[in-house]
Coordinates of C-alpha atoms in Angstrom, one line a residue:
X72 CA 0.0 0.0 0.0
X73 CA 3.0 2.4 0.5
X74 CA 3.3 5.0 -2.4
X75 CA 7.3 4.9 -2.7
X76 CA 6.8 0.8 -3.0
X77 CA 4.1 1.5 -6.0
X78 CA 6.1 4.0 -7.4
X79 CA 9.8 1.1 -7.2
X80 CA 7.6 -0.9 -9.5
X81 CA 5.8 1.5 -11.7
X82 CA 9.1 2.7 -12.4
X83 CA 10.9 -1.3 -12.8
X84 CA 8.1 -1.3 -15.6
X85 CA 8.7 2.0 -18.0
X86 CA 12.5 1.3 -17.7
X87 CA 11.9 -2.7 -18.8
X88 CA 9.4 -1.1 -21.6
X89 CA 12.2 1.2 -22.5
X90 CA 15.1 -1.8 -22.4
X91 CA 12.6 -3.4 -24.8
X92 CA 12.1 -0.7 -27.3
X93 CA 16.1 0.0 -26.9
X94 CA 16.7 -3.4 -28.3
X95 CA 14.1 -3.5 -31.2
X96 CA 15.1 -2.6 -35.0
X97 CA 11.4 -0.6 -35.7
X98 CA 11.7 -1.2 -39.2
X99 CA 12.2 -4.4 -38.9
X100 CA 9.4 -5.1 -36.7
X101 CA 6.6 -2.1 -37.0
X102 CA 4.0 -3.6 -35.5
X103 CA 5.8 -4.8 -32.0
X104 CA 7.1 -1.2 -32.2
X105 CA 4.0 0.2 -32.3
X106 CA 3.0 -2.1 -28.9
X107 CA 5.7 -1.3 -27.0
X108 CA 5.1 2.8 -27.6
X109 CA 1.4 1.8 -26.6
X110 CA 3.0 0.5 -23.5
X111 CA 5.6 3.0 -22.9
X112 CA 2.7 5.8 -22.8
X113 CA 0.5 3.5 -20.3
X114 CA 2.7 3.0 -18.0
X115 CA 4.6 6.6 -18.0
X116 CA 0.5 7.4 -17.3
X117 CA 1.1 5.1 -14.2
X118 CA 4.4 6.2 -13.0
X119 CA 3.5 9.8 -13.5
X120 CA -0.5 9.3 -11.4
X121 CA 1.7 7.8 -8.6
X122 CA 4.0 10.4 -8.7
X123 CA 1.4 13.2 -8.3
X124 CA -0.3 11.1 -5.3
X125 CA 3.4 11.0 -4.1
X126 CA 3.5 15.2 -4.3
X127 CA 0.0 15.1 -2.9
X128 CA 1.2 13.2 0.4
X129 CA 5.0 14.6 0.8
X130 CA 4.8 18.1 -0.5
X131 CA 1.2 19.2 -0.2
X132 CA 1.6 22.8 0.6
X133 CA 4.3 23.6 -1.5
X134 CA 2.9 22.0 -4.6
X135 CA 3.8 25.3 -7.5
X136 CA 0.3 26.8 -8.7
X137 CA -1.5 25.4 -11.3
X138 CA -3.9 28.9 -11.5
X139 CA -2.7 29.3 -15.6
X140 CA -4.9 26.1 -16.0
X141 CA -7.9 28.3 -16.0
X142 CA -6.5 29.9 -19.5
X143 CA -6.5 26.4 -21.3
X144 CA -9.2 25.9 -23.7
X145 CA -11.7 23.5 -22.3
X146 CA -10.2 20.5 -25.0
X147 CA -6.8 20.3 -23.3
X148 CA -7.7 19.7 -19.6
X149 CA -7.9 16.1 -20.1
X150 CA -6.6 13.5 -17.5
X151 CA -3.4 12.6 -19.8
X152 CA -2.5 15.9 -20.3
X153 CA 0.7 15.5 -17.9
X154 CA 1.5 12.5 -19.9
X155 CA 1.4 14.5 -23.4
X156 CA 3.7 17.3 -21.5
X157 CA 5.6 14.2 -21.4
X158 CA 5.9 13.0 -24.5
X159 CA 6.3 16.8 -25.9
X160 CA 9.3 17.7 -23.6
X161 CA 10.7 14.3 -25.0
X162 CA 10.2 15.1 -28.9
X163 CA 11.3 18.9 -28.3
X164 CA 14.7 17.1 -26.3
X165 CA 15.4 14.9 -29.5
X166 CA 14.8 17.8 -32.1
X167 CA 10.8 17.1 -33.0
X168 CA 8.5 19.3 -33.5
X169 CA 5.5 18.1 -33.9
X170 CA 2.7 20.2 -32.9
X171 CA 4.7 23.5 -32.5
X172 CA 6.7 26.3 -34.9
X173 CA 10.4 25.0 -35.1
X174 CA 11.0 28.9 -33.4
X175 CA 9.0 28.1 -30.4
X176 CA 10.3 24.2 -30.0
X177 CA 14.1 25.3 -30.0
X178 CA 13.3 28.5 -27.4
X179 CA 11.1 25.4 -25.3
X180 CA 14.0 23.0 -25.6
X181 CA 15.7 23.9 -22.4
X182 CA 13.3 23.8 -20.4
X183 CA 12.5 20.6 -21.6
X184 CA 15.8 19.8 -20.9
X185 CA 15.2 20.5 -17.4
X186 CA 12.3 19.0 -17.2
X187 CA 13.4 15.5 -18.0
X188 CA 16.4 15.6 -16.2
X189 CA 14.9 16.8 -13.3
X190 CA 12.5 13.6 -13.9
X191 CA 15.3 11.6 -14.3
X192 CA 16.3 12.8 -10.7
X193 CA 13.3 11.9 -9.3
X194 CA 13.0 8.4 -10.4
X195 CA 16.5 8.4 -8.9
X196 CA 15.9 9.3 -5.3
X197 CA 12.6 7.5 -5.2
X198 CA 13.9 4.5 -6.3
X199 CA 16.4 4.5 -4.0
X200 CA 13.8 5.2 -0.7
X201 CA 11.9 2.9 -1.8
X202 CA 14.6 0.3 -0.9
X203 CA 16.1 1.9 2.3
X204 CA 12.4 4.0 4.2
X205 CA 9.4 3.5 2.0
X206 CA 7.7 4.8 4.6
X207 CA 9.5 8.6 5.2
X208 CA 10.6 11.4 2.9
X209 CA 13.4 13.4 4.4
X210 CA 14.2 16.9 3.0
X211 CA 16.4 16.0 0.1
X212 CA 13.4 14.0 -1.3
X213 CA 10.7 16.8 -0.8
X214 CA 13.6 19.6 -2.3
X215 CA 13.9 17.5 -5.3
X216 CA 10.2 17.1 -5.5
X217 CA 9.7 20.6 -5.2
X218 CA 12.1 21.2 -8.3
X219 CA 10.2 19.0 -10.5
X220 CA 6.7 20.2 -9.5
X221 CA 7.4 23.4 -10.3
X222 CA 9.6 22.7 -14.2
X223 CA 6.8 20.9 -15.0
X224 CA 4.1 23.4 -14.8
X225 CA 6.4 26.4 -15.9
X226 CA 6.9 24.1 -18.8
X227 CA 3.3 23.0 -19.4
X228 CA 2.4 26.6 -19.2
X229 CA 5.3 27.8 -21.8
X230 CA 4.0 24.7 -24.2
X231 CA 0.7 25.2 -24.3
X232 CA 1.1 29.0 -24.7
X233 CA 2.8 28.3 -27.3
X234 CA 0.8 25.3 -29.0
X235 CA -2.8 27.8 -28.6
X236 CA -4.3 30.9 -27.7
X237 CA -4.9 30.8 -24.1
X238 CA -7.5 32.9 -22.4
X239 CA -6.1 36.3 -21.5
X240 CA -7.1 37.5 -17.6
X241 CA -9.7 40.3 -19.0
X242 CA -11.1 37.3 -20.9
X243 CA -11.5 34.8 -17.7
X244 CA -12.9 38.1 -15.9
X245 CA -16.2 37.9 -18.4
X246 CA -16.4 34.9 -18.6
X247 CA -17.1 35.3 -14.6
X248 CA -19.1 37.8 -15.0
X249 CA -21.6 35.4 -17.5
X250 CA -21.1 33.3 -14.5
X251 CA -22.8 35.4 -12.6
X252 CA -25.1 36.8 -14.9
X253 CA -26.6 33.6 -15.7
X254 CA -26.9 32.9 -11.8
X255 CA -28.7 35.9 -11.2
X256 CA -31.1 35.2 -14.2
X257 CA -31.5 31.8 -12.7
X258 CA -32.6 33.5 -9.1
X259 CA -34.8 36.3 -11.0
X260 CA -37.1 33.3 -12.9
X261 CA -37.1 31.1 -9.8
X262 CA -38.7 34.4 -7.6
X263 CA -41.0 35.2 -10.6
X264 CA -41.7 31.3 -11.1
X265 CA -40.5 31.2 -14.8
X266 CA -38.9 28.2 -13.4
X267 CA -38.6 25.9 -10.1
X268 CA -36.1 24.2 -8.3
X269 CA -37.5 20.6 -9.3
X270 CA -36.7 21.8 -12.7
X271 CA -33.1 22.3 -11.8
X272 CA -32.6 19.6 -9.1
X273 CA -33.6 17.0 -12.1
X274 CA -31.2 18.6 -14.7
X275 CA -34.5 19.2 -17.1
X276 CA -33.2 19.1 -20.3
X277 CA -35.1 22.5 -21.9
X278 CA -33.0 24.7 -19.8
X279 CA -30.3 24.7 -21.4
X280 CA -32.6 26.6 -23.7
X281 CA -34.5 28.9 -21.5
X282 CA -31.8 29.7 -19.4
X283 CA -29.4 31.7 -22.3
X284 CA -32.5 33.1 -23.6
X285 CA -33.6 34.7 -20.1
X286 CA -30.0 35.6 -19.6
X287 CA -30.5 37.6 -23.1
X288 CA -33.1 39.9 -21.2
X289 CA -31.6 40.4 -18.5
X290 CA -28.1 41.1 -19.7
X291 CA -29.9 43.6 -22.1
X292 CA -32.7 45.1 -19.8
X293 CA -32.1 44.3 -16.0
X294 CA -28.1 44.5 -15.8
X295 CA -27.4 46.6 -18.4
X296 CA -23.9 47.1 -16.5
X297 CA -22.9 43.8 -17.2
X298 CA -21.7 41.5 -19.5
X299 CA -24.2 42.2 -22.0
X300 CA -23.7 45.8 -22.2
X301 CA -24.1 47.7 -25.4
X302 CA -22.1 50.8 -24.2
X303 CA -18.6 48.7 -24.4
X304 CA -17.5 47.9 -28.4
X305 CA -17.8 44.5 -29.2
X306 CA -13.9 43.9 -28.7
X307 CA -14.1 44.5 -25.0
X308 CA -17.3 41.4 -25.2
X309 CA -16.7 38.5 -24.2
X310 CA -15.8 36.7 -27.4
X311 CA -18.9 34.7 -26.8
X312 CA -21.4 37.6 -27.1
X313 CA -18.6 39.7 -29.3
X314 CA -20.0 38.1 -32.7
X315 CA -23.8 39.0 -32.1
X316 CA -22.9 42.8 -30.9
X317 CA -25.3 43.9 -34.3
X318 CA -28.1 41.5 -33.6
X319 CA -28.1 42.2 -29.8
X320 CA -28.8 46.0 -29.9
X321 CA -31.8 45.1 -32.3
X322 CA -33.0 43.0 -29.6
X323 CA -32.6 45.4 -26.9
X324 CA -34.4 48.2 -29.0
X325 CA -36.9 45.5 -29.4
X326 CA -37.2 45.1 -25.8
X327 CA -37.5 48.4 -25.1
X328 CA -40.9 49.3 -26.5
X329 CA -43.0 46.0 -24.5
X330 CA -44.8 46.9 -21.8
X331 CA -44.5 45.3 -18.3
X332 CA -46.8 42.8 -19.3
X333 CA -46.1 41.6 -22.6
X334 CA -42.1 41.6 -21.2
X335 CA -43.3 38.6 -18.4
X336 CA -45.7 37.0 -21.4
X337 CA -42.4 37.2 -23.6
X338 CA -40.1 35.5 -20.9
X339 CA -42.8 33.0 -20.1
X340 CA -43.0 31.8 -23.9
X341 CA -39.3 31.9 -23.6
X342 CA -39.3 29.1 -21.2
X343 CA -41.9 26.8 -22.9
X344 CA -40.7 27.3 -26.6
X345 CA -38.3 24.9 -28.0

């Protein structure tokens, strides 16, 4: 059950996959080639899910921030994404570049450098308290720790910045406040009973619908100061409104001239229409 003992034979099982791919001619022998990658990446996977459970227990409150993950686009915060750091520091170390501009990969190169070789330190150490305390991690294990927790996320940070657009800090800002727009829409139907909170406890499927739509109004009529807000040019939007800026101030004009009562009628068909 002890980590460091996991960890002794995770790592017993990438080096024996790497002895293995070491010894093989690839062109002689694709397809075994092709296996033994497969089960190079699985059990990196391994060795890498133990090693964070390791940080976890040893080095909890020094672990380096991982804040900047906020900026990532929704498709790369996948559990293998430490894995494909991996594999990227790797190709960047032997001269690849495959999913970056040559430019970027040679400026990344050192720090994947120091990335794997800080790696290679830690597999060192551990292995080697594995055998003597399994059960302790003095101060030479947690500084070295320490080291790679924090090259690794300076150096998924500088690879993913340069692999796509991340989200700048004004753009995580709106994107709160649609957050909060949305809750506040959500609170305003539930008091005027557009909606009720069986409808939410039981995840019914037409608000996904209603929901934007009432968000629409409000944004446009009861928080004009918000998100929404037609004052600000459509480049200081969020980029998710930004693209309708045209279309939005028809709707707000529109908006404008109902009455009281044909605004609640129009909200009310809003949650019913599909």
């Amino acid at each position: 059950p002890r980590l460091l003992s996991q960890f002794f034979f995770a790592d017993e099982r990438v080096t024996r996959v790497v002895a293995e791919i070491n010894g093989l001619d690839a062109e002689l022998d694709p397809q075994q080639y092709l296996v033994l990658l497969n089960q190079l990446h699985l059990s990196q996977a391994h060795l890498l899910a133990i090693l964070e459970r390791i940080m976890e227990e040893c080095i909890p409150t020094q672990r380096h921030s991982r804040d900047y993950l906020v900026k990532f686009p929704e498709e790369l915060l996948v559990d293998n994404l430490g894995n494909h750091m991996l594999f990227a520091a790797e190709c960047l170390l032997a001269g690849t570049f495959l999913e970056v501009e040559e430019a970027d990969g040679v400026q990344l190169r050192p720090q994947a450098r120091n990335l794997l070789c800080s790696l290679e330190l830690v597999r060192t150490v551990l292995r080697e308290q594995s055998l003597s305390q399994p059960g302790s991690y003095p101060e030479p294990v947690r500084a070295v720790l320490v080291q790679f927790d924090r090259l690794f996320a300076e150096f998924e940070l500088s690879y993913v910045s340069s692999l796509v657009a991340v989200k700048s800090p004004e753009e995580i800002y709106r994107q709160q406040e649609i957050i909060v727009l949305f809750c506040e829409t959500v609170e305003r139907a539930l008091r005027l009973g557009y909606l009720t909170q069986e409808m939410i406890d039981g995840y019914e499927p037409l608000l996904m619908f209603t929901i934007p739509r009432l968000a629409i109004i409000s944004g446009l009529l009861i928080y004009p100061e918000g998100p929404l807000s037609l004052e600000q040019s459509p480049e200081q939007m969020s980029r998710v409104f930004s693209p309708f800026y045209n279309l939005l101030k028809k709707i707000r004009d529109l908006l404008r001239v109902l009455s009281k009562e044909e605004l609640c009628l129009l909200e009310r068909s809003l949650c019913t229409a599909e």
